[in-house]
Tab-separated table of C-alpha atoms in Angstrom:
chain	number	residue	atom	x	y	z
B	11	UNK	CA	0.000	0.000	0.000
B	12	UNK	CA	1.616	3.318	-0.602
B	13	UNK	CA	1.833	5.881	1.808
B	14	UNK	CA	-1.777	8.042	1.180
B	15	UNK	CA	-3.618	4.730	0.955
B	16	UNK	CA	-2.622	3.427	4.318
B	17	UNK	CA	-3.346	7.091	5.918
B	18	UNK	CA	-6.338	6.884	4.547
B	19	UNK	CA	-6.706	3.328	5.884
B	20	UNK	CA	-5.702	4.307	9.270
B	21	UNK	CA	-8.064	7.425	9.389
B	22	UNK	CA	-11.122	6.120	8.183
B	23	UNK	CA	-11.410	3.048	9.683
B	24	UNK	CA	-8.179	0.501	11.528
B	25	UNK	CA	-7.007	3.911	13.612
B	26	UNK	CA	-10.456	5.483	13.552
B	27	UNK	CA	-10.364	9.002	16.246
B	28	UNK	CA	-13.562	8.196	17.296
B	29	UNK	CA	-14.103	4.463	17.117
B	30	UNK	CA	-10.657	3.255	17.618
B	31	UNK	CA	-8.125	6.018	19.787
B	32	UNK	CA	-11.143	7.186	21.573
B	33	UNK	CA	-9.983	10.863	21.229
B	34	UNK	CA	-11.846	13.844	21.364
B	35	UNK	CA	-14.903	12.056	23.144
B	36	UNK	CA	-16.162	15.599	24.882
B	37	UNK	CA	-17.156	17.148	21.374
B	38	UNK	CA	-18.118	13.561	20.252
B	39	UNK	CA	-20.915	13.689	22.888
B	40	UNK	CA	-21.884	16.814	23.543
B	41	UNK	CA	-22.562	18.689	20.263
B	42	UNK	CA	-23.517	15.720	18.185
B	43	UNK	CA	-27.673	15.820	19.242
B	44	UNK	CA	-28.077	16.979	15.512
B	45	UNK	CA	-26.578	16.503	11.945
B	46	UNK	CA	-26.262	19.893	11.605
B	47	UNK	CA	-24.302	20.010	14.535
B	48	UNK	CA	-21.813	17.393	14.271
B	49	UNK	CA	-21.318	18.994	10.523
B	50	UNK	CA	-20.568	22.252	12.083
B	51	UNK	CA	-17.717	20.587	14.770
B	52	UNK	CA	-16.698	18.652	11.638
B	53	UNK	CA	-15.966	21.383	9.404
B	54	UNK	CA	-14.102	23.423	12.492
B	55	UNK	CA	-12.097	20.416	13.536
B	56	UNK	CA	-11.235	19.711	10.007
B	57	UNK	CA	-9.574	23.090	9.398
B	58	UNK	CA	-7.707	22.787	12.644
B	59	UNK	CA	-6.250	19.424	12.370
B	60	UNK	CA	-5.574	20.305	8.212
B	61	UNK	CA	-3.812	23.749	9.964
B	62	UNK	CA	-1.964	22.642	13.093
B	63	UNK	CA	-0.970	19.836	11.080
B	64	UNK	CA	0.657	21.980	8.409
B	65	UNK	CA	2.276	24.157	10.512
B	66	UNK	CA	3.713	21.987	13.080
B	67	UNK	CA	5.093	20.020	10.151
B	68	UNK	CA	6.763	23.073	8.481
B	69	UNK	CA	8.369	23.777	11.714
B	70	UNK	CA	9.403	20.705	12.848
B	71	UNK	CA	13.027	21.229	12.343
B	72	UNK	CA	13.403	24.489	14.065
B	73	UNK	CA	11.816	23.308	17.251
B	74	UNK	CA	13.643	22.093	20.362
B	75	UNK	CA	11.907	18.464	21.161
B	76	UNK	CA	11.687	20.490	25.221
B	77	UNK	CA	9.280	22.570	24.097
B	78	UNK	CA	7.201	20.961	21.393
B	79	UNK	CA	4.429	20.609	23.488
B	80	UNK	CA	3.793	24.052	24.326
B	81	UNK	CA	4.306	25.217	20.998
B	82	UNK	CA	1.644	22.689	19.748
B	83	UNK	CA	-0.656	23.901	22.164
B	84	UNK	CA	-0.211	27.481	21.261
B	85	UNK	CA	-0.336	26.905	17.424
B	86	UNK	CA	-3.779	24.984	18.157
B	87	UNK	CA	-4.750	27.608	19.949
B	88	UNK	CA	-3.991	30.175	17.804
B	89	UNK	CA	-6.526	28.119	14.897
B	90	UNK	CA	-9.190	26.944	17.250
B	91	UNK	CA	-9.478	30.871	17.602
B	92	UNK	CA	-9.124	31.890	14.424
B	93	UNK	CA	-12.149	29.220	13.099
B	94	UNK	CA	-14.225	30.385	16.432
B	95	UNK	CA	-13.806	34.337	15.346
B	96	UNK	CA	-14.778	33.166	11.301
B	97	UNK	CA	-17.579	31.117	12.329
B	98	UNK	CA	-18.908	33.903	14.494
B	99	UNK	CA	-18.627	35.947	11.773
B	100	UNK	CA	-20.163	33.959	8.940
B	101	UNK	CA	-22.051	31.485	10.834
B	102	UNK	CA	-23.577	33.157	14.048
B	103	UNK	CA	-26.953	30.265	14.292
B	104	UNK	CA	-24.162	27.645	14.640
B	105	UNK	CA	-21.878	29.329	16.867
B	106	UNK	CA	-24.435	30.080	19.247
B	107	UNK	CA	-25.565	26.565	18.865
B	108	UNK	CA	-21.934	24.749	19.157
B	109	UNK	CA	-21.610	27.370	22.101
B	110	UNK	CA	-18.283	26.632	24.213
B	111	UNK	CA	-17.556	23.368	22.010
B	112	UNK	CA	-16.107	25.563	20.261
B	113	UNK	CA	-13.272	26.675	21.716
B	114	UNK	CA	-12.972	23.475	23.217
B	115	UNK	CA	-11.718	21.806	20.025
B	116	UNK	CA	-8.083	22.970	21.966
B	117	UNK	CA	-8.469	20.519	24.281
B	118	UNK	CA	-9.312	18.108	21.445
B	119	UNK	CA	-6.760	15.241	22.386
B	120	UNK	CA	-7.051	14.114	18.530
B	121	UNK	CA	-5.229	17.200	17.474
B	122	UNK	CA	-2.899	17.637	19.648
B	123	UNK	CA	-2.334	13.741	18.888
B	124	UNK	CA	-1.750	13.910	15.382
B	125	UNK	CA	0.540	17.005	15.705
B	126	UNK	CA	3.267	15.094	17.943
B	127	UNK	CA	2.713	11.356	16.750
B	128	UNK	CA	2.403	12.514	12.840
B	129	UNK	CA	3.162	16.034	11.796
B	130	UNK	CA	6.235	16.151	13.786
B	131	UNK	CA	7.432	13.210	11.837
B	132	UNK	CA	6.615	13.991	8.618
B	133	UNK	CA	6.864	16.125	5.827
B	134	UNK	CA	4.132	18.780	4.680
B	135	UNK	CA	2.110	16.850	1.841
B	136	UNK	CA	1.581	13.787	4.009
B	137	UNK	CA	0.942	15.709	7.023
B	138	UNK	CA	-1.661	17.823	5.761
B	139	UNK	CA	-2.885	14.654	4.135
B	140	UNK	CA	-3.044	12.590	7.696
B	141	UNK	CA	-4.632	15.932	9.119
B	142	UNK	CA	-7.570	15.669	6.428
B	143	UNK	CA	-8.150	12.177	6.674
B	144	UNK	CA	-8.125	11.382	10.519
B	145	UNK	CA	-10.667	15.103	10.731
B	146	UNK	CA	-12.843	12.717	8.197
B	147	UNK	CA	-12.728	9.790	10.340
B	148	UNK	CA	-13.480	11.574	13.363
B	149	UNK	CA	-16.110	13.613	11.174
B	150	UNK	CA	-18.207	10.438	10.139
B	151	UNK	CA	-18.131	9.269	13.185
B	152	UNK	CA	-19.690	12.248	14.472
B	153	UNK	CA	-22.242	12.566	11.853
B	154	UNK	CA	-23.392	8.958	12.079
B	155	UNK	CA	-23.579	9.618	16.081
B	156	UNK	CA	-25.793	12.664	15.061
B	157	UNK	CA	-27.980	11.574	12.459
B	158	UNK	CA	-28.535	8.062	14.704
B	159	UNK	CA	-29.365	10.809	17.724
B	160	UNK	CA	-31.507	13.075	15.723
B	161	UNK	CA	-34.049	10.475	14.025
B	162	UNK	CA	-34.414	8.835	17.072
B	163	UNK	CA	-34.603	11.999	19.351
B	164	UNK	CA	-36.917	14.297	17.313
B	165	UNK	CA	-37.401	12.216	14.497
B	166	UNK	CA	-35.985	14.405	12.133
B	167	UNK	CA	-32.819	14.919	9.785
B	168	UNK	CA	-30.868	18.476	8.942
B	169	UNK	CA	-33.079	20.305	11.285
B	170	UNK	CA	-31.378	23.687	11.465
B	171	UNK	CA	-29.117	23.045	8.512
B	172	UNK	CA	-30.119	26.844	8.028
B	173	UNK	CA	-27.823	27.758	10.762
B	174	UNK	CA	-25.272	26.252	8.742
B	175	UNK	CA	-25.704	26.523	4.909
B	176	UNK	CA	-28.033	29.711	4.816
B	177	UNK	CA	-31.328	30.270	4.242
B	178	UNK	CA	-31.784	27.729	1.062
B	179	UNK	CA	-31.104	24.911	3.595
B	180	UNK	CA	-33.940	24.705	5.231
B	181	UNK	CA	-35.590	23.054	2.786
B	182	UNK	CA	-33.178	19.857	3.743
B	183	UNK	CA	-34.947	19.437	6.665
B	184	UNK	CA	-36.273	15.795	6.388
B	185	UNK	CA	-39.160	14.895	8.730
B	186	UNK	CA	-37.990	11.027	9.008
B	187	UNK	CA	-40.888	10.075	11.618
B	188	UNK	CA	-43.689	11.354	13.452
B	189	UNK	CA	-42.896	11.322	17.003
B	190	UNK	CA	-45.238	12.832	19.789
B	191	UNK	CA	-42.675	13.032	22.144
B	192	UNK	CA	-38.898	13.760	21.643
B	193	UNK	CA	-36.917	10.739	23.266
B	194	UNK	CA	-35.070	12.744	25.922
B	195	UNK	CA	-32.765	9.446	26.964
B	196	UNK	CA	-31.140	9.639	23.475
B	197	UNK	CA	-30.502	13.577	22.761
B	198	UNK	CA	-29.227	13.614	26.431
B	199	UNK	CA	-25.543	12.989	26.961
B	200	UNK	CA	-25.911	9.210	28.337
B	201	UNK	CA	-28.032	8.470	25.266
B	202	UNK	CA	-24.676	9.781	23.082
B	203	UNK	CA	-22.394	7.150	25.080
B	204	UNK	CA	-25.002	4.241	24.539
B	205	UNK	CA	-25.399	5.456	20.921
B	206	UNK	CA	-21.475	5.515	20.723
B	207	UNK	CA	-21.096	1.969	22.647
B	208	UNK	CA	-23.378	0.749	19.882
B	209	UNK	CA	-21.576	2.082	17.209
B	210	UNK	CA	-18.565	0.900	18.474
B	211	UNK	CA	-19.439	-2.613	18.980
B	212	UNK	CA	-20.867	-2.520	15.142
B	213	UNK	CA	-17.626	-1.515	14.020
B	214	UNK	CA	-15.821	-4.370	16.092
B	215	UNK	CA	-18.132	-7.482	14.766
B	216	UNK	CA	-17.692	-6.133	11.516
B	217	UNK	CA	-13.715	-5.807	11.967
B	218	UNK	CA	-13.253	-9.622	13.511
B	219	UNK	CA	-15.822	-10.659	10.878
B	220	UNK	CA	-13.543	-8.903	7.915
B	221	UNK	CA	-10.501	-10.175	9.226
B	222	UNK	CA	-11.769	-13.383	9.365
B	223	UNK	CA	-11.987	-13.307	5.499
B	224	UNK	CA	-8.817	-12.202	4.401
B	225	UNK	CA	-6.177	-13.730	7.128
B	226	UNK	CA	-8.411	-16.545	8.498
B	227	UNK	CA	-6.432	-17.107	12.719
B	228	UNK	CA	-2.467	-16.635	11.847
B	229	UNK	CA	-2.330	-13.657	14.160
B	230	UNK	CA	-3.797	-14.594	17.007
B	231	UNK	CA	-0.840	-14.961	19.145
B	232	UNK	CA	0.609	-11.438	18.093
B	233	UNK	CA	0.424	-8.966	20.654
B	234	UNK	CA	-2.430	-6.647	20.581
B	235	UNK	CA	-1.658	-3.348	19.163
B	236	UNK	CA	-1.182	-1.110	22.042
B	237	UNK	CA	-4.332	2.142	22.227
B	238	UNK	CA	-3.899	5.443	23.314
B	239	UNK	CA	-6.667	6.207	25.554
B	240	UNK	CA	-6.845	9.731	26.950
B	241	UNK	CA	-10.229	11.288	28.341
B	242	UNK	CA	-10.606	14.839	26.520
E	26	UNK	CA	25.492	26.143	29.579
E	27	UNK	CA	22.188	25.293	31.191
E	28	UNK	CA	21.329	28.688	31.039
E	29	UNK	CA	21.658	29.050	27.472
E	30	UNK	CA	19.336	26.310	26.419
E	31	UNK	CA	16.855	27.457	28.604
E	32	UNK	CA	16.970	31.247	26.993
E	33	UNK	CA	17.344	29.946	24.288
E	34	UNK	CA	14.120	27.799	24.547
E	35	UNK	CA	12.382	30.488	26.250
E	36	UNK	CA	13.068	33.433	23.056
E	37	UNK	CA	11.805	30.502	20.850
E	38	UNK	CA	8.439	29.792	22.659
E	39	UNK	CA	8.039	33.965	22.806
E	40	UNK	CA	8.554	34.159	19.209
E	41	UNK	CA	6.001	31.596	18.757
E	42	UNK	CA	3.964	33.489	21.248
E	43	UNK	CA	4.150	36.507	19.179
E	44	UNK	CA	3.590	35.329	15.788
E	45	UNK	CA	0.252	33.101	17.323
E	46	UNK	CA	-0.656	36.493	18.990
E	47	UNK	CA	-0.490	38.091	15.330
E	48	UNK	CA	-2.407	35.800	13.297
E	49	UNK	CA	-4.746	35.658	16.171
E	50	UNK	CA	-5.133	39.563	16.083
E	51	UNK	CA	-5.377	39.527	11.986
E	52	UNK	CA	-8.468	37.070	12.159
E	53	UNK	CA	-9.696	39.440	14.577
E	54	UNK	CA	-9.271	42.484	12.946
E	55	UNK	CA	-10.853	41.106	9.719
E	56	UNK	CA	-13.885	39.542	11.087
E	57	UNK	CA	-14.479	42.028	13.401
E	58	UNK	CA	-17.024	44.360	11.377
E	59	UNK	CA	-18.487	41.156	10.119
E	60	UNK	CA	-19.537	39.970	13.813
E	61	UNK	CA	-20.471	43.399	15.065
E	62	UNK	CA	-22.909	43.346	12.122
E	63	UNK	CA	-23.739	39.959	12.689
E	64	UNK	CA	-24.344	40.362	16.400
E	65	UNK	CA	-26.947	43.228	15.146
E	66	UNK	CA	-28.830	41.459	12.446
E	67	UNK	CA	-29.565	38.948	15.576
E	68	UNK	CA	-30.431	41.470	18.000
E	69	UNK	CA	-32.970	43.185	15.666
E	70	UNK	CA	-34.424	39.722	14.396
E	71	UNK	CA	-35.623	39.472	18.394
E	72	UNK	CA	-36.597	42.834	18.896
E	73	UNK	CA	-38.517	42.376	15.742
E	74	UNK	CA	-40.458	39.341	17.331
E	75	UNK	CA	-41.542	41.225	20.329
E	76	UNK	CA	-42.464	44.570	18.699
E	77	UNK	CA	-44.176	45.616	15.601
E	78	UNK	CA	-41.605	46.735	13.489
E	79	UNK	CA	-44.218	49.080	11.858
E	80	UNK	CA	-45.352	50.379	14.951
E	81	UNK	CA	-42.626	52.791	15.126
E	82	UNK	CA	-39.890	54.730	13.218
E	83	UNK	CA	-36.695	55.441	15.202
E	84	UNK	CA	-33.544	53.296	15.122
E	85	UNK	CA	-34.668	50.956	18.397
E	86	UNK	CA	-31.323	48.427	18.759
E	87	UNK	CA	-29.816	52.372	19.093
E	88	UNK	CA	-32.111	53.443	21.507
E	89	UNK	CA	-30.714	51.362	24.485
E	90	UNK	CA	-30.914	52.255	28.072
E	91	UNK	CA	-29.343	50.554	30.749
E	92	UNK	CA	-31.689	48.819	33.416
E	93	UNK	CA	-31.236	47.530	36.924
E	94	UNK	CA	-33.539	45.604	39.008
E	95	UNK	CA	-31.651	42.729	40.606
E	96	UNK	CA	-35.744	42.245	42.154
E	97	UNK	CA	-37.805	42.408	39.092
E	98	UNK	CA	-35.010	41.717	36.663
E	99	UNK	CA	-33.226	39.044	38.527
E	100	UNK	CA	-29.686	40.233	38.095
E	101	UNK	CA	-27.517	42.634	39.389
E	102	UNK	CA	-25.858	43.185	36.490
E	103	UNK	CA	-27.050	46.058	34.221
E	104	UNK	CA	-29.158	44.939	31.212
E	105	UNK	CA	-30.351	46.645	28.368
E	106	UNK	CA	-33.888	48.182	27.295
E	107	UNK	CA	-35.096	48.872	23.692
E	108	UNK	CA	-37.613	52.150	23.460
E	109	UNK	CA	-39.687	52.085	20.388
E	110	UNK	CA	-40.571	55.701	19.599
E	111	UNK	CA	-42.923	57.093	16.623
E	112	UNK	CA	-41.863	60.431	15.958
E	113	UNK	CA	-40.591	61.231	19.114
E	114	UNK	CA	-43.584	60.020	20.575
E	115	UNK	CA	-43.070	56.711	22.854
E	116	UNK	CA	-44.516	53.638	21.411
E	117	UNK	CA	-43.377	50.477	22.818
E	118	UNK	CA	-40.096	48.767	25.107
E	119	UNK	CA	-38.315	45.634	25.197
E	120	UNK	CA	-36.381	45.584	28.270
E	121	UNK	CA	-34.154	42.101	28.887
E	122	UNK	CA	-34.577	40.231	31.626
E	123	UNK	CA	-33.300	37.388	33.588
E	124	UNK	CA	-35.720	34.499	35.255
E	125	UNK	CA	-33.380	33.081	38.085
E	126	UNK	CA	-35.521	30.254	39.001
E	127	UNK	CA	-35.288	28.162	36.405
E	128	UNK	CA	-34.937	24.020	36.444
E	129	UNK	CA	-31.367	24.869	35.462
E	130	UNK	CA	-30.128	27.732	36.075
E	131	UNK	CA	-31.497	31.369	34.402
E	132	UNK	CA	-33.480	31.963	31.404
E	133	UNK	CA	-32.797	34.820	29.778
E	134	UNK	CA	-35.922	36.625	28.244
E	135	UNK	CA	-36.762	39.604	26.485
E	136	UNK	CA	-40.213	41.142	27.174
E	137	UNK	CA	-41.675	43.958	24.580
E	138	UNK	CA	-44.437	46.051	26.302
E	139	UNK	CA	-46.244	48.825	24.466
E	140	UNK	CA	-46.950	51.977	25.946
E	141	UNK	CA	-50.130	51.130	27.793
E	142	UNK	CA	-48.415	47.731	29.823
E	143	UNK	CA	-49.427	45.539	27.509
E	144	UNK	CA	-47.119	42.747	26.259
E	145	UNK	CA	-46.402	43.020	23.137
E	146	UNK	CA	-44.314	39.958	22.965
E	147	UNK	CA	-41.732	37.468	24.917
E	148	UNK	CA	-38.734	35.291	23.399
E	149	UNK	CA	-36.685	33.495	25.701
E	150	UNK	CA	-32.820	34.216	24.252
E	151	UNK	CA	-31.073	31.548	26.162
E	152	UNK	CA	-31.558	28.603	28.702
E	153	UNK	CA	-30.577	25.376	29.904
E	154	UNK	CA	-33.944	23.765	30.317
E	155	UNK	CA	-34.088	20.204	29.784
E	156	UNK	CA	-34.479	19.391	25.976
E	157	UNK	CA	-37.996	17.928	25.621
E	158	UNK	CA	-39.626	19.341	28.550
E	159	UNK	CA	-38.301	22.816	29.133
E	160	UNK	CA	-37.156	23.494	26.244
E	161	UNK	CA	-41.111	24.691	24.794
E	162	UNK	CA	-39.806	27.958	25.964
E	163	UNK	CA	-38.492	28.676	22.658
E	164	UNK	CA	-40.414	29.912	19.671
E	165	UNK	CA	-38.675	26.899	17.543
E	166	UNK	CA	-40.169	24.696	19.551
E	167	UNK	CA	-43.797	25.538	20.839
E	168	UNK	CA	-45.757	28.449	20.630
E	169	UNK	CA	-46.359	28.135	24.354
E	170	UNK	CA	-44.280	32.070	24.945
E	171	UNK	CA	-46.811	33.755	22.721
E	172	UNK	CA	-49.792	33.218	25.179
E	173	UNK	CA	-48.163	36.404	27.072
E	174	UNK	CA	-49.197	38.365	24.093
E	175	UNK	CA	-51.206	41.273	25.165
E	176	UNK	CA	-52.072	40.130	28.652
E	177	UNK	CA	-51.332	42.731	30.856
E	178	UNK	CA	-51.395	43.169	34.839
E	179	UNK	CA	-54.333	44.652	36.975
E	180	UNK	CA	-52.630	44.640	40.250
E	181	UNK	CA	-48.671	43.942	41.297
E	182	UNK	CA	-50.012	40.588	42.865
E	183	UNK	CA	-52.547	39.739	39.724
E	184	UNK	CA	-53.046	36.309	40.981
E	185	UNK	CA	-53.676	35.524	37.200
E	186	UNK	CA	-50.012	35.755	36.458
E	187	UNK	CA	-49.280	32.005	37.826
E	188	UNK	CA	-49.384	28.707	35.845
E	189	UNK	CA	-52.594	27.118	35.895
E	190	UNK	CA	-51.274	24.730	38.810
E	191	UNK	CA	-51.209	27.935	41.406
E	192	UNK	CA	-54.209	28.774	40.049
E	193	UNK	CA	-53.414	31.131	36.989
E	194	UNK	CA	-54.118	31.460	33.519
E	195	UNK	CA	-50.798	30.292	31.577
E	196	UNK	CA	-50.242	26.402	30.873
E	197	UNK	CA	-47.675	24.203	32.706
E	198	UNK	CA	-45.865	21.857	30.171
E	199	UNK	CA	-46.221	17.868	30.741
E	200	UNK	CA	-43.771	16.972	32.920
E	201	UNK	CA	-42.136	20.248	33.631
E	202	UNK	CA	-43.478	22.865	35.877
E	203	UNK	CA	-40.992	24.500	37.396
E	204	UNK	CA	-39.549	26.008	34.300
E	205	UNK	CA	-42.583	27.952	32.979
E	206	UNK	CA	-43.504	29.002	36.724
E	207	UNK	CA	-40.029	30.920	36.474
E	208	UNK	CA	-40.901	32.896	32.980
E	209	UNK	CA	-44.310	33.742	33.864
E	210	UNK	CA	-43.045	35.168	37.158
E	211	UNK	CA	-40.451	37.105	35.131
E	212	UNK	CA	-42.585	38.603	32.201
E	213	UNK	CA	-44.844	39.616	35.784
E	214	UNK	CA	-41.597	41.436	37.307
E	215	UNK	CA	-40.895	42.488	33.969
E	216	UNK	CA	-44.190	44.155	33.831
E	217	UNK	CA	-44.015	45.664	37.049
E	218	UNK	CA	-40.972	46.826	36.981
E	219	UNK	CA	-42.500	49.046	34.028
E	220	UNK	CA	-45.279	50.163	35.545
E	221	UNK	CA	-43.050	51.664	38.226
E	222	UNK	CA	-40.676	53.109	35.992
E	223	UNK	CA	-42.574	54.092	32.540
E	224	UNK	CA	-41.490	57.129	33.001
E	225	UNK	CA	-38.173	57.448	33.656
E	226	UNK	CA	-37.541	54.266	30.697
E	227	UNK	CA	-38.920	56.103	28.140
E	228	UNK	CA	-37.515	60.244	29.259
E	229	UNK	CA	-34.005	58.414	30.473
E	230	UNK	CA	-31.026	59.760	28.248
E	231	UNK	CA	-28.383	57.424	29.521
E	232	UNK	CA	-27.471	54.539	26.776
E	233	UNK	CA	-25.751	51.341	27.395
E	234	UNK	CA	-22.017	50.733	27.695
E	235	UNK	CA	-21.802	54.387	28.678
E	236	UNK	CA	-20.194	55.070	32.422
E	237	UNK	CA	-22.516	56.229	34.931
């Protein structure tokens, strides 16, 4: 596999943000009670990662390994507010609605993640590259958690995609069922982690049953590859 | 030696610092029309929903006076109150105001009242009611904050003013009571508040964000 093909591997699905490193669970929960939502984080965690990525990669030489951290943590800051200030400007509805998960995207262990374990290894292309495609994992992840939340919650799809898009996009708004009462459990935060623990356990049957199919039981005394679990 | 790593290190990090800082204050610079604006599209949108834009001809999101009522506006903090004038003449108010007593913490609420105490209209502006139950204080999601429009108070204790519950006129919601106990007792302070101070509201020539 060449180099883009097993980032995009590793982003989308075997090293998954969301489903896999178990990063950036605080946005993952919270803001994802909507599509249009979990778009909105998507989009502003996108730019960051495709940013902080870039730049920590440019700079990589020039920085003593002491201080890395702090430097990635002011260079992330410095986006996080830069996307906060443009979507205030062009997107008010959604910045009132993402509220303070905005600039929480800082704390965002996924970023900061990718900046020392990737961009600080690599060169720009790939880095902006691994940026992209780990923001798309962690971006489907978050819109499957909000579309799952949203039908079942209000029964609806792209409510408020107004906010988002403009005007026109109201008319995306897809009434999916009729539901006489919202289902409070699931637009809750709890519901997210249930809605999450399902996902997750989707994505591992599917994962034993694929591997299953193409190396049938060589590996099974490897040892297991080791996950970075933080709590962000 | 050690010393020199360290300022070394330390100019580094301070050039970072300052170049962050600069980018940082670019973004700002540039967007910053953009959210004033922004912030003012929103502001009007409200006022709009809780007076008739036709009903008067001055520039209201201008005409802002500062009010304080930590008892009938549940905060001690200054907050701001729209006067609606047609030619000169005063028409209408929206004064913002804060119910404390909500299931989860305030709900912040601005009430328009026309010149005779009657409410014109009430939008809630922001809350942390429980989706699904609290939550019907917003326009998006019931029409339950347009039953305040033009009722009006008789009497500073108008036993009316009370969910139906203690024996008023306004609807509880299924399953949550507190939360629309809290707004109707607001809009109720809101409105008395007025009727104490019509006068100075509508003569007063201090504007927000001005000194005292």
């Amino acid at each position: 596999m060449n180099q883009y093909a097993e980032l995009t591997w590793q982003g989308l699905w075997k090293n998954n943000p969301g489903l896999v490193q178990l990063l950036g669970l605080c946005p993952l929960l919270a803001v994802t009670s909507t599509v249009t939502n979990a778009i909105g984080m998507s989009l502003a965690t996108i730019a960051v990662m495709i940013g902080s990525n870039a730049t920590v990669s440019l700079i990589r030489t020039w920085i003593p390994k002491e201080i890395r951290i702090p430097i990635f943590v002011m260079i992330i800051a410095g986006f996080v507010t830069c996307v906060q200030l443009l979507f205030n400007a062009y997107a008010y509805g959604l910045y009132q609605s993402l509220g303070i998960f905005l600039p929480l995207i800082v704390t965002n262990c996924i970023i900061i993640g990718r900046a020392e374990a990737y961009a600080s290894k690599n060169t720009l292309l790939p880095s902006v590259y691994d940026g992209f495609i780990m923001g798309i994992g962690f971006s489907l992840v978050l819109i499957i958690l909000g579309a799952i939340r949203e039908v079942l919650g209000q029964g609806t799809l792209f409510d408020g995609a107004e906010l988002l898009l403009g005007e026109w996009a109201s008319s995306l708004r897809v009434e999916v069922m009729q539901l006489d009462h919202s289902f409070l459990f699931i637009m809750l935060p709890p519901g997210a982690f249930v809605a999450l623990g399902f996902i997750l356990a989707a994505k591992n049957s599917l994962n034993s049953r694929m591997e299953s199919l193409v190396e049938p039981q060589i590996e099974a005394d490897k040892p297991q590859r080791v996950r970075i679990n933080k709590v962000s | 030696m050690m010393n020199n790593v360290i300022t070394k290190n330390g100019l580094i990090l301070a050039g970072f610092a300052l170049c962050v800082t600069m980018i940082v204050a670019i973004t700002h610079q540039g967007t910053k029309e953009k959210i004033a604006e922004q912030e003012q599209k929103q502001l009007l949108k409200i006022l709009d929903q809780v007076i008739d834009s036709t009903s008067y001809n001055n520039a209201l999101y201008k005409h802002c006076v500062p009010v304080l009522s930590e008892q009938f506006l549940g905060s001690k903090e200054e907050q701001r109150a729209f006067v609606a004038l047609h030619n000169e003449q005063p028409v209408a108010i929206a004064i913002e105001t804060i119910a404390p007593n909500g299931y989860n913490g305030n709900i912040d609420l601005v009430v328009g009242i026309n010149y005779q105490g009657v409410v014109t209209g009430v939008r809630t502006l922001s809350h942390q009611e429980t989706p699904g139950l609290g939550d019907k204080i917003e326009i998006k999601k019931a029409p339950w904050i347009t039953t305040f429009n033009s009722k009006f108070i008789t009497k500073h204790d108008d036993e009316q003013w009370q969910v139906k519950k203690d024996g008023g006129q306004f609807d509880q919601f299924t399953g949550a009571t507190i939360t629309p106990r809290a707004v109707v007792q607001a809009v109720k302070n809101t409105l008395v508040y007025f009727k104490r101070n019509k006068e100075t509201l509508f003569m007063s020539t201090a504007r927000c964000g001005e000194s005292k």
